Structure formats: structure tokens, C-alpha cells
Amino acid sequence: MKRTGFAFHEICMWHDAGPCSVFDQPGGFVQPGAAAEHPETKRRLRNLLAVSGLLEQLEPIKGGPAAREDLLRFHTERYINTLETMSEQGFGNAGQYAPFRQDAFPIACQSAGLAMATVEAVLRGELDNGYCLSRPPGHHAEADRGMGFCLLGNIPIAIRAAQAKGLVRKVAVIDWDVHHGNGTQQAFYRDAEVLTISLHHDNNYPIDSGGTGERGEGSGWGNNLNIPLPAGSGIGCYLAAMDQLVIPALDRFRPELILVACGYDASAMDPLGCMLLNADSFGSLTARVMAAAERLCGGRLVMVHEGGYSEGYVPFCGHRVIETLSGSEIHVPDPAGADIARWGQQPLQAHQSALLESLQPLLQDIRP
């Protein structure tokens, strides 16, 4: 088995994301509802790990909250001050689809701190790879605002902290959340030493974000690769995108560390996505990235949990990823996986293949 770390803190499950569900805010004809980003999707994943016995095979990762200096490597001081003040007042709104309640700021700092601790443990050789199960998520958070349930950029904060300590220079980030990783893209858009790759539903959220023309600026030009997939993309399309675009991009860039913004909202059961993946496909994606990591950077790989809003199905997807990461013989069967795999449109479709082929010239612009 691999030495696979697992970062978790119960306080992260206490984050209250406010009444933000399908719509940004209730009012008028919009009836208030429970938050779409709620703790049960993640707590139930940890519960499944405990019940299966896999949790006992993982190395626990402990980490305190990110410090102010860690946050300021990405976020503006004005935003941090505003977020902290609103949190102390007991309620606030960090931006579009990002309301919150009491203690959101210290909990978000803990979420970012767990990502930092996971990255550092892997880079120091204490672990082969790691999985960070925390919330609030981070890949939509921009330097000066929160978005899409995200308050702080967990992955950018963790990368910048590791770079500041001299632990790593070149990093690749793969984001397979169904929504575009706009915050992570922004953090490294002008950075030649971080490759950012996002596979997402074309123009879903944020609107007008994540197009193929967004390729970086300045010294970072060419090192931002967006792969906007059409609605209804299934197992064949995602695995082809990984084989034809993501892995070749990693091979060209040759990172010292790979991070995955690991969202599960591309699953067929997700209420905020319209893709067709099952648990096995997330395991297959993970296996491909692991093989690349072994070849390119000594296996150094960190998964940071992002979206995924089916509290019943996310645990099976996450368990499959962690099974694969650890190389454990413990296997939890997916109760819906076989049926999902037989749904229509699962093989790579002609229009999907044409899209992937059209993006291959972009690989030539990635700067090693």
C-alpha cells in the first residue's frame, strides 16, 4: 500500500453556508432552502471510510488554520479584513453564491490549513500522497471575493505556502470539478511555474468563464489549459480527455507536485451537474494521474476535495478515489455504477472527439 494521508477536522463540517441552494438568495418567489454545499456529502464520505475500514489504513494529517500571511499570498488584505469582520458579526456574503454564517472565517482558515498540511507532508516525504477532506471548498474563490460556496482559495494558499518554504517550485493543478476553477486559474494566470488544467461543463458556472481562449498572460501564457466539455459528457469523454490532453500536458510541463481539485459534481447523480460519471470513472481518472505522478514527480500527488452535492453518491465516488490512491484491497461496491455505465451516450461521442482533437494544438504552448 501507499502511505496515503487523510486530512479532516470536524470543525469544517460546522461551516454554515447559509440558504444558498439552486439560486443565489431566497426572496420573492424563491422559497428559502437548505444550502447546496452542506456537510453531509463530506461527513458521509468519512463515515463510509470508517465503516469500510479504509480509514484505519490512512495516515491522519493534522494541521492548524492558515495564518494571515498565508492568506495574503493570494487574497487581498481588504477582502480578508471584510471576510473576518462579517464572520464576527455572525453573517455575511463573500460574493456570488457565497453567503455564510457565524465563524465562517476561522473555519475557512482551518480548511485552507488542512490543504497546506497535506501538501507539506507529501513534499517532505512523510507521505506518498494525500487526500484533504475539508470545507468550505476553494476553487471558485478569487483574490478579492468569494464565489460559488468558496471563501478562501485552499489550493492556491497551499501552493504558495509550500513555495515560500522552498519545498517546491513547479506545480500542476488538475481541476475535474464540473464547474470551472476560476479562482485557481486567476491565482496562477501569470505564473510560468504553475500549470492549471480545468475540465468542466462548458459555460456552466461561472458564466463566461473557462473558455479555451483563456490561456494565461505574460510569463504564464500557455500554462492555463481549459477543457470545456459539452453537457452529457460521460465516461468515454472524460477518460479520452485525460489521455489525449491532461496527461500529455503534464508530460510536457514536468511538475514536481500534482494537485487535483477533486470535485464529484460530474457524477451522474449530482443535482448541480449534468455529466454521467460513476464511481469507477473517478477511480480511473485517479489511476491515470497517479501513473503520471510516479513517472514525473516521484508519485507526489495531493487531492483536495471541492464540489459534489449528492450526499448519497459522493461517498462512493470519494471512497473509490481513496481506494485507488492508497492501493488498498478494501473495496466498496458502487450500488449504481453498473447501471450508470450502461446509460446511453457513455462511449466517446463524435462531437466530443472533435472537440478534444481541436484542443490538442494548445499543448504545444505549454512551457516546460
Short mmCIF file of C-alpha atoms in Angstrom, two decimals:
data_model
loop_
_atom_site.label_atom_id
_atom_site.label_comp_id
_atom_site.label_asym_id
_atom_site.label_seq_id
_atom_site.Cartn_x
_atom_site.Cartn_y
_atom_site.Cartn_z
CA MET A 1 0.00 0.00 0.00
CA LYS A 2 0.90 3.63 -0.41
CA ARG A 3 1.45 5.88 2.60
CA THR A 4 -1.70 7.87 1.97
CA GLY A 5 -2.56 10.74 4.28
CA PHE A 6 -6.06 11.86 5.19
CA ALA A 7 -6.76 15.37 6.45
CA PHE A 8 -10.03 16.07 8.24
CA HIS A 9 -11.28 18.29 11.05
CA GLU A 10 -14.83 18.16 12.38
CA ILE A 11 -14.95 21.95 12.70
CA CYS A 12 -15.00 22.17 8.92
CA MET A 13 -18.31 20.31 8.97
CA TRP A 14 -19.72 23.07 11.18
CA HIS A 15 -19.43 25.68 8.44
CA ASP A 16 -22.86 27.15 7.72
CA ALA A 17 -23.14 28.12 4.07
CA GLY A 18 -26.45 29.92 4.52
CA PRO A 19 -29.64 29.43 2.49
CA CYS A 20 -27.89 29.25 -0.87
CA SER A 21 -29.17 26.38 -2.99
CA VAL A 22 -30.01 26.45 -6.70
CA PHE A 23 -30.47 30.23 -6.53
CA ASP A 24 -28.10 32.78 -5.07
CA GLN A 25 -30.52 34.12 -2.49
CA PRO A 26 -34.11 33.43 -1.39
CA GLY A 27 -36.77 36.09 -1.66
CA GLY A 28 -39.78 36.96 -3.74
CA PHE A 29 -40.97 33.75 -5.34
CA VAL A 30 -37.80 31.86 -4.31
CA GLN A 31 -38.59 29.81 -1.23
CA PRO A 32 -35.67 29.51 1.23
CA GLY A 33 -33.97 26.14 1.23
CA ALA A 34 -31.03 24.33 2.73
CA ALA A 35 -27.57 25.13 1.42
CA ALA A 36 -26.48 23.05 -1.56
CA GLU A 37 -22.95 22.97 -0.14
CA HIS A 38 -23.67 21.21 3.15
CA PRO A 39 -21.61 18.97 5.42
CA GLU A 40 -23.33 15.65 4.77
CA THR A 41 -21.68 14.99 1.40
CA LYS A 42 -18.29 15.12 3.10
CA ARG A 43 -19.14 13.72 6.50
CA ARG A 44 -20.80 10.72 4.88
CA LEU A 45 -17.62 10.09 2.87
CA ARG A 46 -15.62 9.97 6.07
CA ASN A 47 -18.28 7.73 7.63
CA LEU A 48 -18.02 5.31 4.70
CA LEU A 49 -14.24 5.23 5.07
CA ALA A 50 -14.69 4.37 8.74
CA VAL A 51 -17.30 1.67 8.14
CA SER A 52 -15.29 0.01 5.35
CA GLY A 53 -12.13 0.01 7.45
CA LEU A 54 -10.15 2.04 4.92
CA LEU A 55 -9.86 4.98 7.31
CA GLU A 56 -7.70 2.85 9.62
CA GLN A 57 -5.23 2.30 6.78
CA LEU A 58 -4.75 6.02 6.15
CA GLU A 59 -2.26 8.27 7.91
CA PRO A 60 -4.05 11.08 9.78
CA ILE A 61 -2.88 14.57 8.86
CA LYS A 62 -3.18 17.31 11.44
CA GLY A 63 -2.84 20.97 10.60
CA GLY A 64 -3.81 24.23 12.20
CA PRO A 65 -5.58 27.10 10.46
CA ALA A 66 -3.83 29.06 7.76
CA ALA A 67 -2.24 32.21 9.12
CA ARG A 68 -2.95 35.69 7.83
CA GLU A 69 0.36 35.79 5.96
CA ASP A 70 -0.61 32.56 4.20
CA LEU A 71 -3.91 34.05 3.03
CA LEU A 72 -2.28 37.25 1.81
CA ARG A 73 -0.08 35.40 -0.66
CA PHE A 74 -3.24 35.11 -2.76
CA HIS A 75 -6.05 37.19 -1.31
CA THR A 76 -6.16 40.96 -0.90
CA GLU A 77 -5.92 42.43 2.58
CA ARG A 78 -9.19 44.29 2.07
CA TYR A 79 -11.05 41.08 1.28
CA ILE A 80 -9.58 39.24 4.27
CA ASN A 81 -10.49 42.12 6.60
CA THR A 82 -14.04 42.25 5.25
CA LEU A 83 -14.49 38.48 5.48
CA GLU A 84 -13.22 38.42 9.05
CA THR A 85 -15.47 41.31 10.12
CA MET A 86 -18.60 39.80 8.58
CA SER A 87 -17.81 36.45 10.17
CA GLU A 88 -17.51 38.04 13.59
CA GLN A 89 -20.87 39.75 13.06
CA GLY A 90 -22.47 36.35 12.56
CA PHE A 91 -23.47 36.58 8.92
CA GLY A 92 -22.26 37.87 5.59
CA ASN A 93 -21.90 37.33 1.88
CA ALA A 94 -18.45 36.94 0.36
CA GLY A 95 -19.71 37.22 -3.21
CA GLN A 96 -21.89 35.50 -5.77
CA TYR A 97 -23.33 32.27 -4.33
CA ALA A 98 -21.17 32.64 -1.22
CA PRO A 99 -23.26 33.57 1.83
CA PHE A 100 -22.21 32.35 5.27
CA ARG A 101 -22.99 32.45 8.97
CA GLN A 102 -21.13 32.63 12.28
CA ASP A 103 -17.45 31.59 12.41
CA ALA A 104 -17.10 31.14 8.66
CA PHE A 105 -13.74 32.89 8.55
CA PRO A 106 -11.88 30.80 11.16
CA ILE A 107 -13.40 27.63 9.72
CA ALA A 108 -12.30 28.62 6.21
CA CYS A 109 -8.81 29.23 7.59
CA GLN A 110 -8.86 25.71 9.01
CA SER A 111 -9.94 24.32 5.64
CA ALA A 112 -7.03 26.06 3.93
CA GLY A 113 -4.70 24.96 6.72
CA LEU A 114 -5.56 21.31 6.15
CA ALA A 115 -4.72 21.69 2.45
CA MET A 116 -1.41 23.30 3.42
CA ALA A 117 -0.58 20.49 5.85
CA THR A 118 -1.37 17.80 3.27
CA VAL A 119 0.82 19.40 0.62
CA GLU A 120 3.70 19.89 3.06
CA ALA A 121 3.57 16.32 4.38
CA VAL A 122 3.77 14.92 0.83
CA LEU A 123 6.57 17.28 -0.20
CA ARG A 124 8.61 16.44 2.90
CA GLY A 125 8.35 12.76 2.07
CA GLU A 126 6.32 11.89 5.15
CA LEU A 127 3.59 10.54 2.86
CA ASP A 128 3.41 9.22 -0.70
CA ASN A 129 0.18 11.07 -1.43
CA GLY A 130 -2.72 12.60 0.44
CA TYR A 131 -6.41 13.45 0.47
CA CYS A 132 -7.75 16.60 2.10
CA LEU A 133 -11.43 16.39 3.07
CA SER A 134 -12.34 19.89 4.16
CA ARG A 135 -14.89 22.64 3.64
CA PRO A 136 -15.68 25.32 2.69
CA PRO A 137 -14.27 24.48 -0.76
CA GLY A 138 -11.95 26.87 -2.55
CA HIS A 139 -11.57 26.64 -6.32
CA HIS A 140 -14.00 29.50 -7.12
CA ALA A 141 -12.61 31.97 -4.56
CA GLU A 142 -10.80 34.85 -6.24
CA ALA A 143 -8.26 37.23 -4.77
CA ASP A 144 -10.83 39.81 -3.71
CA ARG A 145 -14.09 37.88 -3.40
CA GLY A 146 -15.70 34.57 -2.67
CA MET A 147 -17.82 32.75 -5.25
CA GLY A 148 -19.73 29.51 -5.64
CA PHE A 149 -19.71 28.39 -1.96
CA CYS A 150 -15.94 29.13 -1.78
CA LEU A 151 -14.45 31.68 0.62
CA LEU A 152 -10.68 31.08 0.51
CA GLY A 153 -8.54 29.57 -2.25
CA ASN A 154 -7.40 26.41 -0.47
CA ILE A 155 -5.17 25.16 -3.29
CA PRO A 156 -3.50 28.49 -4.18
CA ILE A 157 -2.86 29.16 -0.48
CA ALA A 158 -1.30 25.70 -0.05
CA ILE A 159 0.90 26.02 -3.14
CA ARG A 160 2.14 29.49 -2.25
CA ALA A 161 2.93 28.39 1.30
CA ALA A 162 4.97 25.43 0.04
CA GLN A 163 6.80 27.61 -2.46
CA ALA A 164 7.54 30.18 0.26
CA LYS A 165 9.17 27.43 2.33
CA GLY A 166 11.27 26.32 -0.61
CA LEU A 167 9.60 22.91 -0.73
CA VAL A 168 8.53 23.06 -4.37
CA ARG A 169 8.83 25.20 -7.47
CA LYS A 170 6.83 23.70 -10.36
CA VAL A 171 3.30 22.54 -9.60
CA ALA A 172 0.47 21.27 -11.80
CA VAL A 173 -3.18 21.61 -10.77
CA ILE A 174 -5.88 19.47 -12.38
CA ASP A 175 -9.46 20.52 -11.65
CA TRP A 176 -12.13 17.96 -12.60
CA ASP A 177 -14.97 19.60 -10.67
CA VAL A 178 -17.88 20.06 -13.09
CA HIS A 179 -17.59 23.85 -12.69
CA HIS A 180 -14.68 25.92 -13.96
CA GLY A 181 -11.88 26.50 -11.45
CA ASN A 182 -11.83 30.25 -11.99
CA GLY A 183 -10.16 31.12 -8.69
CA THR A 184 -7.24 28.75 -9.17
CA GLN A 185 -6.88 29.98 -12.74
CA GLN A 186 -6.73 33.59 -11.54
CA ALA A 187 -4.14 32.79 -8.87
CA PHE A 188 -1.61 31.46 -11.39
CA TYR A 189 -2.64 33.14 -14.65
CA ARG A 190 0.68 34.99 -14.95
CA ASP A 191 2.84 32.31 -13.35
CA ALA A 192 5.14 30.18 -15.50
CA GLU A 193 5.79 27.75 -12.65
CA VAL A 194 2.21 26.54 -12.12
CA LEU A 195 0.26 24.69 -14.79
CA THR A 196 -3.52 24.88 -14.34
CA ILE A 197 -5.86 22.49 -16.14
CA SER A 198 -9.64 22.56 -15.75
CA LEU A 199 -12.09 20.00 -17.15
CA HIS A 200 -15.59 21.37 -16.73
CA HIS A 201 -19.04 21.70 -18.22
CA ASP A 202 -18.78 24.33 -20.92
CA ASN A 203 -20.02 27.72 -19.68
CA ASN A 204 -21.92 26.38 -16.69
CA TYR A 205 -20.50 28.23 -13.67
CA PRO A 206 -19.21 30.85 -13.61
CA ILE A 207 -20.90 32.05 -16.79
CA ASP A 208 -18.44 33.26 -19.44
CA SER A 209 -15.52 31.68 -17.61
CA GLY A 210 -13.27 28.80 -18.61
CA GLY A 211 -13.14 29.18 -22.37
CA THR A 212 -10.33 27.75 -24.47
CA GLY A 213 -9.04 31.25 -25.23
CA GLU A 214 -8.10 31.78 -21.57
CA ARG A 215 -4.51 30.59 -21.78
CA GLY A 216 -2.61 32.72 -19.29
CA GLU A 217 -0.84 36.05 -19.58
CA GLY A 218 2.73 37.25 -19.55
CA SER A 219 5.16 34.58 -18.40
CA GLY A 220 2.19 32.32 -17.66
CA TRP A 221 0.87 32.35 -21.22
CA GLY A 222 0.27 28.82 -22.45
CA ASN A 223 0.24 27.29 -18.99
CA ASN A 224 -3.50 27.57 -18.43
CA LEU A 225 -5.47 24.85 -20.22
CA ASN A 226 -9.26 24.84 -20.16
CA ILE A 227 -11.15 21.80 -21.43
CA PRO A 228 -14.82 22.85 -21.61
CA LEU A 229 -16.85 19.69 -22.18
CA PRO A 230 -20.38 19.57 -23.60
CA ALA A 231 -23.32 18.70 -21.36
CA GLY A 232 -23.89 14.97 -21.04
CA SER A 233 -20.24 14.01 -21.31
CA GLY A 234 -19.73 10.52 -19.96
CA ILE A 235 -17.05 8.06 -19.03
CA GLY A 236 -15.62 7.76 -22.54
CA CYS A 237 -15.26 11.50 -22.97
CA TYR A 238 -13.60 12.12 -19.59
CA LEU A 239 -11.10 9.30 -19.99
CA ALA A 240 -10.28 10.43 -23.53
CA ALA A 241 -9.76 14.00 -22.29
CA MET A 242 -7.39 12.67 -19.66
CA ASP A 243 -5.43 10.52 -22.13
CA GLN A 244 -5.33 12.98 -25.02
CA LEU A 245 -4.92 16.30 -23.21
CA VAL A 246 -4.31 16.20 -19.46
CA ILE A 247 -1.58 13.57 -19.31
CA PRO A 248 0.30 14.96 -22.34
CA ALA A 249 0.13 18.42 -20.72
CA LEU A 250 1.68 17.02 -17.54
CA ASP A 251 4.37 15.24 -19.56
CA ARG A 252 5.28 18.47 -21.31
CA PHE A 253 5.32 20.59 -18.14
CA ARG A 254 7.06 18.04 -15.86
CA PRO A 255 5.84 19.23 -12.44
CA GLU A 256 7.44 18.48 -9.08
CA LEU A 257 3.99 18.05 -7.49
CA ILE A 258 0.49 17.42 -8.82
CA LEU A 259 -2.65 18.63 -7.06
CA VAL A 260 -6.19 17.69 -8.01
CA ALA A 261 -9.18 19.90 -7.24
CA CYS A 262 -11.29 16.82 -6.66
CA GLY A 263 -14.97 17.63 -7.16
CA TYR A 264 -17.59 14.93 -7.67
CA ASP A 265 -20.30 17.02 -9.29
CA ALA A 266 -19.55 15.44 -12.68
CA SER A 267 -21.19 12.30 -11.33
CA ALA A 268 -24.43 11.15 -12.92
CA MET A 269 -26.26 11.62 -9.61
CA ASP A 270 -25.29 15.23 -8.92
CA PRO A 271 -28.07 17.83 -8.63
CA LEU A 272 -25.84 20.71 -9.83
CA GLY A 273 -24.20 18.96 -12.77
CA CYS A 274 -25.29 17.22 -15.95
CA MET A 275 -22.45 14.80 -16.63
CA LEU A 276 -22.51 10.99 -16.50
CA LEU A 277 -19.61 9.71 -14.40
CA ASN A 278 -19.81 6.87 -11.89
CA ALA A 279 -17.52 5.97 -9.01
CA ASP A 280 -15.31 3.70 -11.13
CA SER A 281 -14.61 6.52 -13.56
CA PHE A 282 -13.29 8.71 -10.74
CA GLY A 283 -11.05 5.81 -9.77
CA SER A 284 -9.85 5.53 -13.37
CA LEU A 285 -9.08 9.25 -13.54
CA THR A 286 -7.13 8.94 -10.30
CA ALA A 287 -5.14 5.95 -11.54
CA ARG A 288 -4.08 7.85 -14.64
CA VAL A 289 -2.90 10.85 -12.62
CA MET A 290 -1.08 8.56 -10.18
CA ALA A 291 0.80 6.93 -13.03
CA ALA A 292 1.82 10.34 -14.35
CA ALA A 293 2.91 11.42 -10.87
CA GLU A 294 5.05 8.29 -10.48
CA ARG A 295 6.70 8.98 -13.81
CA LEU A 296 7.20 12.72 -13.38
CA CYS A 297 7.48 13.68 -9.71
CA GLY A 298 8.14 10.68 -7.51
CA GLY A 299 4.44 10.00 -7.01
CA ARG A 300 3.83 13.28 -5.19
CA LEU A 301 0.08 13.81 -5.51
CA VAL A 302 -2.47 15.64 -3.36
CA MET A 303 -6.24 15.58 -3.74
CA VAL A 304 -8.23 18.48 -2.27
CA HIS A 305 -11.98 17.90 -2.05
CA GLU A 306 -14.08 20.51 -3.86
CA GLY A 307 -17.71 20.19 -5.07
CA GLY A 308 -20.16 17.33 -5.24
CA TYR A 309 -23.70 17.71 -3.95
CA SER A 310 -25.27 14.26 -3.92
CA GLU A 311 -24.98 13.24 -0.29
CA GLY A 312 -25.88 9.68 -1.22
CA TYR A 313 -23.45 9.23 -4.09
CA VAL A 314 -20.42 11.40 -3.30
CA PRO A 315 -19.23 8.94 -0.61
CA PHE A 316 -18.93 6.11 -3.15
CA CYS A 317 -17.03 8.30 -5.61
CA GLY A 318 -14.69 9.59 -2.92
CA HIS A 319 -14.10 6.13 -1.49
CA ARG A 320 -13.11 4.86 -4.94
CA VAL A 321 -10.60 7.69 -5.31
CA ILE A 322 -9.06 6.99 -1.91
CA GLU A 323 -9.04 3.22 -2.54
CA THR A 324 -7.02 3.96 -5.67
CA LEU A 325 -4.70 6.49 -4.01
CA SER A 326 -3.82 4.10 -1.21
CA GLY A 327 -3.69 0.88 -3.21
CA SER A 328 -5.89 -0.72 -0.56
CA GLU A 329 -7.55 -4.08 -1.10
CA ILE A 330 -10.65 -2.74 0.66
CA HIS A 331 -13.29 -2.19 -1.97
CA VAL A 332 -16.77 -0.72 -1.53
CA PRO A 333 -19.13 -1.65 -4.38
CA ASP A 334 -20.95 1.18 -6.13
CA PRO A 335 -24.68 0.46 -5.91
CA ALA A 336 -25.44 2.50 -9.05
CA GLY A 337 -22.21 2.19 -11.00
CA ALA A 338 -23.09 -0.68 -13.32
CA ASP A 339 -26.36 0.93 -14.35
CA ILE A 340 -24.73 4.31 -14.96
CA ALA A 341 -22.05 2.68 -17.13
CA ARG A 342 -24.79 1.25 -19.36
CA TRP A 343 -26.60 4.55 -19.87
CA GLY A 344 -26.72 5.97 -23.36
CA GLN A 345 -24.00 8.39 -24.50
CA GLN A 346 -21.33 6.82 -22.28
CA PRO A 347 -18.87 5.99 -25.09
CA LEU A 348 -16.87 8.86 -26.57
CA GLN A 349 -19.19 10.66 -29.00
CA ALA A 350 -18.12 12.08 -32.34
CA HIS A 351 -18.72 15.70 -31.32
CA GLN A 352 -16.74 15.15 -28.12
CA SER A 353 -13.86 13.56 -30.02
CA ALA A 354 -13.79 16.50 -32.45
CA LEU A 355 -13.60 18.94 -29.52
CA LEU A 356 -10.71 17.13 -27.88
CA GLU A 357 -8.84 16.95 -31.18
CA SER A 358 -9.31 20.69 -31.72
CA LEU A 359 -7.66 21.41 -28.35
CA GLN A 360 -4.53 19.35 -28.92
CA PRO A 361 -2.57 22.18 -30.60
CA LEU A 362 -2.79 24.09 -27.29
CA LEU A 363 -0.40 21.57 -25.75
CA GLN A 364 2.43 22.96 -27.83
CA ASP A 365 2.20 26.28 -25.96
CA ILE A 366 2.73 24.77 -22.50
CA ARG A 367 6.09 25.90 -21.25
CA PRO A 368 8.22 23.12 -19.74
#
